[in-house]
Amino acid sequence: MAEHKSFSTIVVGGGPAGLFAAVNLPEGSTLILEKKESPGKKLLIAGTGRCNITHEGDIADFTAKYGGNGSFLKKALREFTNSNTVRFFTERGLPTIIDKNGKVFPATEKSRDVLRVLLGECAARKVEIAYNEAVVDVAQFEHGFRVKTAANTYLCQHLVLATGGCSYPTTGSAGDGYRIAEQLGHTVVAPRPALTPIFVKDFAMDDLAGVSLVDVPIYLYRDGKKINEHSGDIGFTHKGLSGPGIIDFSRYMQAGDEVKVNFIGVHIDSLRSAFMDAAAAKGSTTIQQFLREYELPKSLAKEILLKVGVEPSCCLSNVTAKSRNLLLAYLCEYPFTIERLGGFKVAMATAGGVNLKEVSAKTLESKVCKGLFFAGEVLDVDGDTGGYNIQAAFSTGFLVAKSITTR
């Protein structure tokens, strides 16, 4: 066993939250313990390797992008905004670009360049990084913490848990931070996959895989009652539904729920009126012609009409009331029963985590263990797709560093 080494701060986890906390702490006083052989493994696969680092827009609007717990991040997001993120990387030689959806990427569109900048700052700030050092035990004592790995024991005054959640466990996010937090007296809201596609029971639209719809309403039902609604882009897969609209909404879903999708974005009563008016004005108009006004993908329209039992060439005046009502329901409220959500291997984020009631939103310090801080996804906060989770990692990492530095 090596001799004990002492640091002002030990950061557990070498992802974006941990790295950003470290580079904002006083020079030469910080150690990062990373369980993998290299840092930032999840960061490298973010945005399919392009690394969507934040989102444009007013930072005040960001809190609505983190489900029901976004208000907890207000202080952190104000301390280090999306504009600060862009400036941080631009000033270090990595300019950014914005896509049509407001997502901000490094101009090179390469995750490794984001990681390169962060590691360069670590080197400049003389941050030590110990690799292959999974934490096996933590204990608090009068002057700080004793942190044990398989190979070493370290001492520190401040301890930062930035271990991520449980999503993409092969990158190192395997829930280690939850175990350490519980060891130090915290409770953990049960982790569950977030930002995940859904698998549909008895899915019969697998031949539509690859078809997508833009900004459509989505309704969530449980035990026959509507409990939530959302809107966004969706896409069909071979086994269910995906796309940002489904993925962002998945934090509220569970197996057995029913998702109803409004394929055309029009209320069923309005569509009924339009149908009846069109049939009265020119009954020879075909169903196929009528649906063109709603820009429904041809393959999806064909699938729905086949299910209803109406030919595309059928005239509006010849559609029976029963078929018309079924068609309207399928267009505006097509039901899918969730068999299961994607697991942690495919989920982009983790819902649940360290209980926010036990953490100060102003400093991100533990309320039950003095000197213990939290940054990033280890907390019970998960953001939408579009750069919100990485921005939260930077913002919480920055606030943790500021809180430690100004104690």
Short mmCIF file of N, CA and C in Angstrom, two decimals, residues 4-122:
data_model
loop_
_atom_site.label_atom_id
_atom_site.label_comp_id
_atom_site.label_asym_id
_atom_site.label_seq_id
_atom_site.Cartn_x
_atom_site.Cartn_y
_atom_site.Cartn_z
N HIS A 4 0.02 7.48 2.17
CA HIS A 4 -1.14 8.33 1.98
C HIS A 4 -0.74 9.66 1.34
N LYS A 5 -1.51 10.09 0.35
CA LYS A 5 -1.27 11.38 -0.29
C LYS A 5 -2.42 12.31 0.05
N SER A 6 -2.11 13.56 0.33
CA SER A 6 -3.13 14.52 0.74
C SER A 6 -3.36 15.58 -0.33
N PHE A 7 -4.62 15.94 -0.50
CA PHE A 7 -5.01 16.98 -1.46
C PHE A 7 -6.08 17.86 -0.81
N SER A 8 -6.17 19.06 -1.31
CA SER A 8 -7.26 19.91 -0.83
C SER A 8 -8.61 19.33 -1.27
N THR A 9 -8.66 18.92 -2.54
CA THR A 9 -9.91 18.38 -3.09
C THR A 9 -9.64 17.14 -3.91
N ILE A 10 -10.46 16.13 -3.70
CA ILE A 10 -10.46 14.95 -4.57
C ILE A 10 -11.79 14.92 -5.31
N VAL A 11 -11.69 14.79 -6.62
CA VAL A 11 -12.87 14.66 -7.48
C VAL A 11 -12.95 13.22 -7.93
N VAL A 12 -14.06 12.56 -7.67
CA VAL A 12 -14.26 11.19 -8.10
C VAL A 12 -15.04 11.21 -9.40
N GLY A 13 -14.37 10.86 -10.50
CA GLY A 13 -15.01 10.84 -11.81
C GLY A 13 -14.37 11.82 -12.77
N GLY A 14 -13.91 11.29 -13.92
CA GLY A 14 -13.23 12.12 -14.92
C GLY A 14 -14.09 12.40 -16.13
N GLY A 15 -15.38 12.63 -15.91
CA GLY A 15 -16.27 13.05 -17.00
C GLY A 15 -16.32 14.57 -17.05
N PRO A 16 -17.25 15.14 -17.83
CA PRO A 16 -17.29 16.59 -17.99
C PRO A 16 -17.51 17.34 -16.68
N ALA A 17 -18.36 16.82 -15.78
CA ALA A 17 -18.61 17.51 -14.51
C ALA A 17 -17.36 17.51 -13.64
N GLY A 18 -16.71 16.34 -13.54
CA GLY A 18 -15.52 16.24 -12.72
C GLY A 18 -14.36 17.05 -13.27
N LEU A 19 -14.13 16.97 -14.57
CA LEU A 19 -13.05 17.72 -15.19
C LEU A 19 -13.27 19.22 -15.04
N PHE A 20 -14.53 19.65 -15.20
CA PHE A 20 -14.78 21.08 -15.15
C PHE A 20 -14.69 21.61 -13.72
N ALA A 21 -15.08 20.81 -12.75
CA ALA A 21 -14.86 21.21 -11.37
C ALA A 21 -13.37 21.37 -11.09
N ALA A 22 -12.59 20.41 -11.56
CA ALA A 22 -11.15 20.41 -11.28
C ALA A 22 -10.45 21.61 -11.89
N VAL A 23 -10.81 21.98 -13.12
CA VAL A 23 -10.08 23.09 -13.78
C VAL A 23 -10.46 24.44 -13.21
N ASN A 24 -11.48 24.48 -12.37
CA ASN A 24 -11.87 25.75 -11.76
C ASN A 24 -11.48 25.84 -10.29
N LEU A 25 -10.77 24.83 -9.80
CA LEU A 25 -10.26 24.83 -8.43
C LEU A 25 -8.86 25.42 -8.39
N PRO A 26 -8.38 25.84 -7.22
CA PRO A 26 -7.04 26.42 -7.12
C PRO A 26 -5.97 25.49 -7.69
N GLU A 27 -5.01 26.07 -8.33
CA GLU A 27 -3.95 25.33 -9.02
C GLU A 27 -3.16 24.44 -8.06
N GLY A 28 -2.90 23.20 -8.50
CA GLY A 28 -2.03 22.30 -7.76
C GLY A 28 -2.61 21.71 -6.49
N SER A 29 -3.95 21.75 -6.36
CA SER A 29 -4.53 21.27 -5.11
C SER A 29 -5.53 20.14 -5.30
N THR A 30 -5.63 19.63 -6.54
CA THR A 30 -6.74 18.74 -6.86
C THR A 30 -6.27 17.42 -7.48
N LEU A 31 -6.95 16.36 -7.07
CA LEU A 31 -6.74 15.04 -7.65
C LEU A 31 -8.06 14.54 -8.22
N ILE A 32 -8.02 14.01 -9.45
CA ILE A 32 -9.17 13.33 -10.03
C ILE A 32 -8.91 11.83 -9.99
N LEU A 33 -9.85 11.09 -9.44
CA LEU A 33 -9.77 9.64 -9.45
C LEU A 33 -10.71 9.11 -10.52
N GLU A 34 -10.14 8.48 -11.53
CA GLU A 34 -10.92 7.95 -12.66
C GLU A 34 -10.78 6.44 -12.70
N LYS A 35 -11.92 5.74 -12.68
CA LYS A 35 -11.89 4.28 -12.61
C LYS A 35 -11.45 3.62 -13.90
N LYS A 36 -11.62 4.30 -15.03
CA LYS A 36 -11.24 3.73 -16.32
C LYS A 36 -9.80 4.08 -16.65
N GLU A 37 -9.33 3.53 -17.75
CA GLU A 37 -7.93 3.76 -18.14
C GLU A 37 -7.72 5.11 -18.80
N SER A 38 -8.82 5.82 -19.13
CA SER A 38 -8.74 7.15 -19.72
C SER A 38 -10.01 7.90 -19.35
N PRO A 39 -9.97 9.25 -19.41
CA PRO A 39 -11.12 10.04 -18.95
C PRO A 39 -12.14 10.30 -20.07
N GLY A 40 -13.29 10.78 -19.67
CA GLY A 40 -14.26 11.30 -20.62
C GLY A 40 -14.83 10.32 -21.61
N LYS A 41 -14.94 9.06 -21.24
CA LYS A 41 -15.40 8.06 -22.21
C LYS A 41 -16.84 8.31 -22.67
N LYS A 42 -17.71 8.72 -21.76
CA LYS A 42 -19.08 9.02 -22.16
C LYS A 42 -19.13 10.31 -22.97
N LEU A 43 -18.30 11.27 -22.61
CA LEU A 43 -18.22 12.51 -23.37
C LEU A 43 -17.85 12.25 -24.82
N LEU A 44 -16.97 11.30 -25.03
CA LEU A 44 -16.49 11.02 -26.38
C LEU A 44 -17.58 10.47 -27.30
N ILE A 45 -18.59 9.83 -26.72
CA ILE A 45 -19.66 9.29 -27.57
C ILE A 45 -20.88 10.21 -27.60
N ALA A 46 -20.81 11.33 -26.89
CA ALA A 46 -21.94 12.26 -26.86
C ALA A 46 -22.24 12.80 -28.25
N GLY A 47 -23.51 12.86 -28.58
CA GLY A 47 -23.89 13.36 -29.90
C GLY A 47 -23.32 12.55 -31.02
N THR A 48 -23.25 11.22 -30.81
CA THR A 48 -22.63 10.29 -31.78
C THR A 48 -21.24 10.76 -32.18
N GLY A 49 -20.50 11.24 -31.17
CA GLY A 49 -19.12 11.63 -31.41
C GLY A 49 -18.94 13.09 -31.80
N ARG A 50 -20.05 13.82 -31.93
CA ARG A 50 -19.96 15.24 -32.31
C ARG A 50 -19.98 16.15 -31.09
N CYS A 51 -20.53 15.68 -29.99
CA CYS A 51 -20.52 16.36 -28.70
C CYS A 51 -21.30 17.67 -28.69
N ASN A 52 -22.59 17.53 -28.50
CA ASN A 52 -23.49 18.67 -28.35
C ASN A 52 -23.29 19.26 -26.96
N ILE A 53 -22.45 20.31 -26.85
CA ILE A 53 -21.99 20.78 -25.54
C ILE A 53 -23.00 21.65 -24.80
N THR A 54 -23.90 22.29 -25.53
CA THR A 54 -24.93 23.11 -24.88
C THR A 54 -25.99 23.43 -25.91
N HIS A 55 -26.89 24.35 -25.56
CA HIS A 55 -27.97 24.75 -26.45
C HIS A 55 -28.03 26.27 -26.45
N GLU A 56 -28.42 26.87 -27.57
CA GLU A 56 -28.54 28.32 -27.60
C GLU A 56 -29.83 28.75 -26.89
N GLY A 57 -30.00 30.06 -26.71
CA GLY A 57 -31.21 30.58 -26.10
C GLY A 57 -30.95 31.18 -24.73
N ASP A 58 -32.01 31.68 -24.13
CA ASP A 58 -31.94 32.32 -22.82
C ASP A 58 -31.74 31.25 -21.75
N ILE A 59 -30.72 31.41 -20.94
CA ILE A 59 -30.43 30.42 -19.91
C ILE A 59 -31.59 30.27 -18.94
N ALA A 60 -32.42 31.30 -18.80
CA ALA A 60 -33.57 31.22 -17.90
C ALA A 60 -34.58 30.18 -18.37
N ASP A 61 -34.54 29.87 -19.66
CA ASP A 61 -35.47 28.88 -20.20
C ASP A 61 -34.98 27.45 -20.00
N PHE A 62 -33.75 27.30 -19.56
CA PHE A 62 -33.17 25.96 -19.43
C PHE A 62 -33.83 25.13 -18.34
N THR A 63 -34.27 25.77 -17.26
CA THR A 63 -34.77 24.99 -16.12
C THR A 63 -35.97 24.11 -16.50
N ALA A 64 -36.72 24.53 -17.51
CA ALA A 64 -37.87 23.74 -17.95
C ALA A 64 -37.45 22.48 -18.69
N LYS A 65 -36.17 22.35 -18.98
CA LYS A 65 -35.66 21.23 -19.76
C LYS A 65 -35.15 20.08 -18.89
N TYR A 66 -35.38 20.15 -17.59
CA TYR A 66 -34.89 19.12 -16.67
C TYR A 66 -36.02 18.48 -15.88
N GLY A 67 -37.15 18.24 -16.53
CA GLY A 67 -38.26 17.60 -15.87
C GLY A 67 -38.75 18.41 -14.68
N GLY A 68 -39.13 17.73 -13.62
CA GLY A 68 -39.67 18.43 -12.46
C GLY A 68 -38.62 18.98 -11.52
N ASN A 69 -37.34 18.71 -11.77
CA ASN A 69 -36.28 19.13 -10.84
C ASN A 69 -35.40 20.25 -11.38
N GLY A 70 -35.84 20.88 -12.46
CA GLY A 70 -35.02 21.90 -13.07
C GLY A 70 -34.75 23.11 -12.19
N SER A 71 -35.68 23.44 -11.29
CA SER A 71 -35.48 24.61 -10.43
C SER A 71 -34.26 24.47 -9.53
N PHE A 72 -33.87 23.23 -9.24
CA PHE A 72 -32.69 23.00 -8.41
C PHE A 72 -31.44 23.55 -9.08
N LEU A 73 -31.43 23.59 -10.41
CA LEU A 73 -30.24 24.01 -11.15
C LEU A 73 -30.17 25.50 -11.43
N LYS A 74 -31.16 26.28 -10.99
CA LYS A 74 -31.18 27.70 -11.32
C LYS A 74 -29.89 28.41 -10.95
N LYS A 75 -29.44 28.20 -9.73
CA LYS A 75 -28.22 28.86 -9.26
C LYS A 75 -27.02 28.45 -10.11
N ALA A 76 -26.87 27.16 -10.34
CA ALA A 76 -25.72 26.67 -11.11
C ALA A 76 -25.75 27.20 -12.54
N LEU A 77 -26.92 27.19 -13.16
CA LEU A 77 -27.02 27.65 -14.54
C LEU A 77 -26.76 29.14 -14.67
N ARG A 78 -27.11 29.91 -13.65
CA ARG A 78 -26.82 31.34 -13.67
C ARG A 78 -25.34 31.62 -13.45
N GLU A 79 -24.72 30.80 -12.62
CA GLU A 79 -23.29 30.98 -12.35
C GLU A 79 -22.43 30.68 -13.58
N PHE A 80 -22.85 29.67 -14.34
CA PHE A 80 -22.09 29.34 -15.55
C PHE A 80 -23.11 29.00 -16.64
N THR A 81 -23.32 29.95 -17.54
CA THR A 81 -24.37 29.87 -18.54
C THR A 81 -23.91 29.18 -19.82
N ASN A 82 -24.85 29.02 -20.74
CA ASN A 82 -24.50 28.48 -22.06
C ASN A 82 -23.54 29.42 -22.79
N SER A 83 -23.71 30.72 -22.59
CA SER A 83 -22.78 31.68 -23.21
C SER A 83 -21.38 31.52 -22.63
N ASN A 84 -21.31 31.25 -21.32
CA ASN A 84 -20.00 31.01 -20.70
C ASN A 84 -19.34 29.76 -21.27
N THR A 85 -20.15 28.74 -21.54
CA THR A 85 -19.62 27.50 -22.13
C THR A 85 -19.00 27.78 -23.49
N VAL A 86 -19.73 28.50 -24.34
CA VAL A 86 -19.22 28.83 -25.67
C VAL A 86 -17.94 29.64 -25.55
N ARG A 87 -17.93 30.62 -24.65
CA ARG A 87 -16.75 31.47 -24.48
C ARG A 87 -15.56 30.67 -23.97
N PHE A 88 -15.80 29.76 -23.06
CA PHE A 88 -14.72 28.95 -22.49
C PHE A 88 -13.97 28.20 -23.59
N PHE A 89 -14.70 27.55 -24.46
CA PHE A 89 -14.04 26.77 -25.50
C PHE A 89 -13.49 27.65 -26.62
N THR A 90 -14.20 28.72 -26.96
CA THR A 90 -13.71 29.61 -28.01
C THR A 90 -12.39 30.26 -27.62
N GLU A 91 -12.29 30.68 -26.36
CA GLU A 91 -11.06 31.32 -25.88
C GLU A 91 -9.88 30.36 -25.86
N ARG A 92 -10.17 29.08 -25.90
CA ARG A 92 -9.11 28.07 -25.89
C ARG A 92 -8.93 27.42 -27.25
N GLY A 93 -9.36 28.13 -28.27
CA GLY A 93 -9.09 27.71 -29.64
C GLY A 93 -10.07 26.73 -30.23
N LEU A 94 -11.23 26.55 -29.61
CA LEU A 94 -12.23 25.63 -30.15
C LEU A 94 -13.55 26.39 -30.34
N PRO A 95 -13.74 27.02 -31.49
CA PRO A 95 -15.00 27.73 -31.75
C PRO A 95 -16.17 26.76 -31.86
N THR A 96 -17.37 27.30 -31.84
CA THR A 96 -18.56 26.47 -31.87
C THR A 96 -19.46 26.83 -33.05
N ILE A 97 -20.36 25.92 -33.37
CA ILE A 97 -21.36 26.14 -34.39
C ILE A 97 -22.73 25.77 -33.81
N ILE A 98 -23.78 26.29 -34.42
CA ILE A 98 -25.15 26.02 -33.97
C ILE A 98 -25.94 25.43 -35.12
N ASP A 99 -26.61 24.31 -34.88
CA ASP A 99 -27.40 23.71 -35.95
C ASP A 99 -28.80 24.33 -35.98
N LYS A 100 -29.62 23.87 -36.90
CA LYS A 100 -30.94 24.46 -37.11
C LYS A 100 -31.86 24.29 -35.90
N ASN A 101 -31.55 23.34 -35.04
CA ASN A 101 -32.37 23.09 -33.85
C ASN A 101 -31.86 23.81 -32.60
N GLY A 102 -30.81 24.60 -32.76
CA GLY A 102 -30.27 25.34 -31.62
C GLY A 102 -29.22 24.59 -30.84
N LYS A 103 -28.83 23.41 -31.29
CA LYS A 103 -27.80 22.65 -30.60
C LYS A 103 -26.42 23.24 -30.92
N VAL A 104 -25.60 23.34 -29.89
CA VAL A 104 -24.26 23.92 -30.03
C VAL A 104 -23.22 22.81 -30.02
N PHE A 105 -22.38 22.79 -31.05
CA PHE A 105 -21.32 21.80 -31.21
C PHE A 105 -19.98 22.50 -31.36
N PRO A 106 -18.87 21.80 -31.07
CA PRO A 106 -17.58 22.35 -31.45
C PRO A 106 -17.53 22.44 -32.97
N ALA A 107 -16.88 23.45 -33.49
CA ALA A 107 -16.85 23.64 -34.94
C ALA A 107 -16.26 22.45 -35.67
N THR A 108 -15.38 21.72 -35.01
CA THR A 108 -14.79 20.53 -35.62
C THR A 108 -15.75 19.36 -35.62
N GLU A 109 -16.82 19.47 -34.80
CA GLU A 109 -17.79 18.39 -34.62
C GLU A 109 -17.13 17.08 -34.17
N LYS A 110 -16.15 17.24 -33.29
CA LYS A 110 -15.43 16.09 -32.77
C LYS A 110 -15.37 16.17 -31.24
N SER A 111 -15.91 15.15 -30.60
CA SER A 111 -15.92 15.11 -29.14
C SER A 111 -14.52 15.15 -28.56
N ARG A 112 -13.60 14.52 -29.25
CA ARG A 112 -12.24 14.44 -28.69
C ARG A 112 -11.60 15.82 -28.57
N ASP A 113 -12.06 16.78 -29.37
CA ASP A 113 -11.51 18.14 -29.24
C ASP A 113 -12.02 18.83 -27.99
N VAL A 114 -13.25 18.53 -27.61
CA VAL A 114 -13.78 19.04 -26.35
C VAL A 114 -12.98 18.47 -25.18
N LEU A 115 -12.75 17.17 -25.22
CA LEU A 115 -11.97 16.52 -24.18
C LEU A 115 -10.54 17.04 -24.16
N ARG A 116 -9.99 17.28 -25.33
CA ARG A 116 -8.62 17.80 -25.42
C ARG A 116 -8.50 19.15 -24.70
N VAL A 117 -9.47 20.02 -24.88
CA VAL A 117 -9.44 21.33 -24.22
C VAL A 117 -9.52 21.16 -22.70
N LEU A 118 -10.41 20.29 -22.24
CA LEU A 118 -10.56 20.08 -20.80
C LEU A 118 -9.29 19.50 -20.18
N LEU A 119 -8.70 18.54 -20.86
CA LEU A 119 -7.46 17.95 -20.33
C LEU A 119 -6.30 18.93 -20.39
N GLY A 120 -6.30 19.79 -21.41
CA GLY A 120 -5.27 20.83 -21.49
C GLY A 120 -5.36 21.78 -20.32
N GLU A 121 -6.58 22.12 -19.93
CA GLU A 121 -6.78 22.98 -18.78
C GLU A 121 -6.36 22.29 -17.49
N CYS A 122 -6.64 20.98 -17.42
CA CYS A 122 -6.20 20.23 -16.23
C CYS A 122 -4.69 20.28 -16.09
#
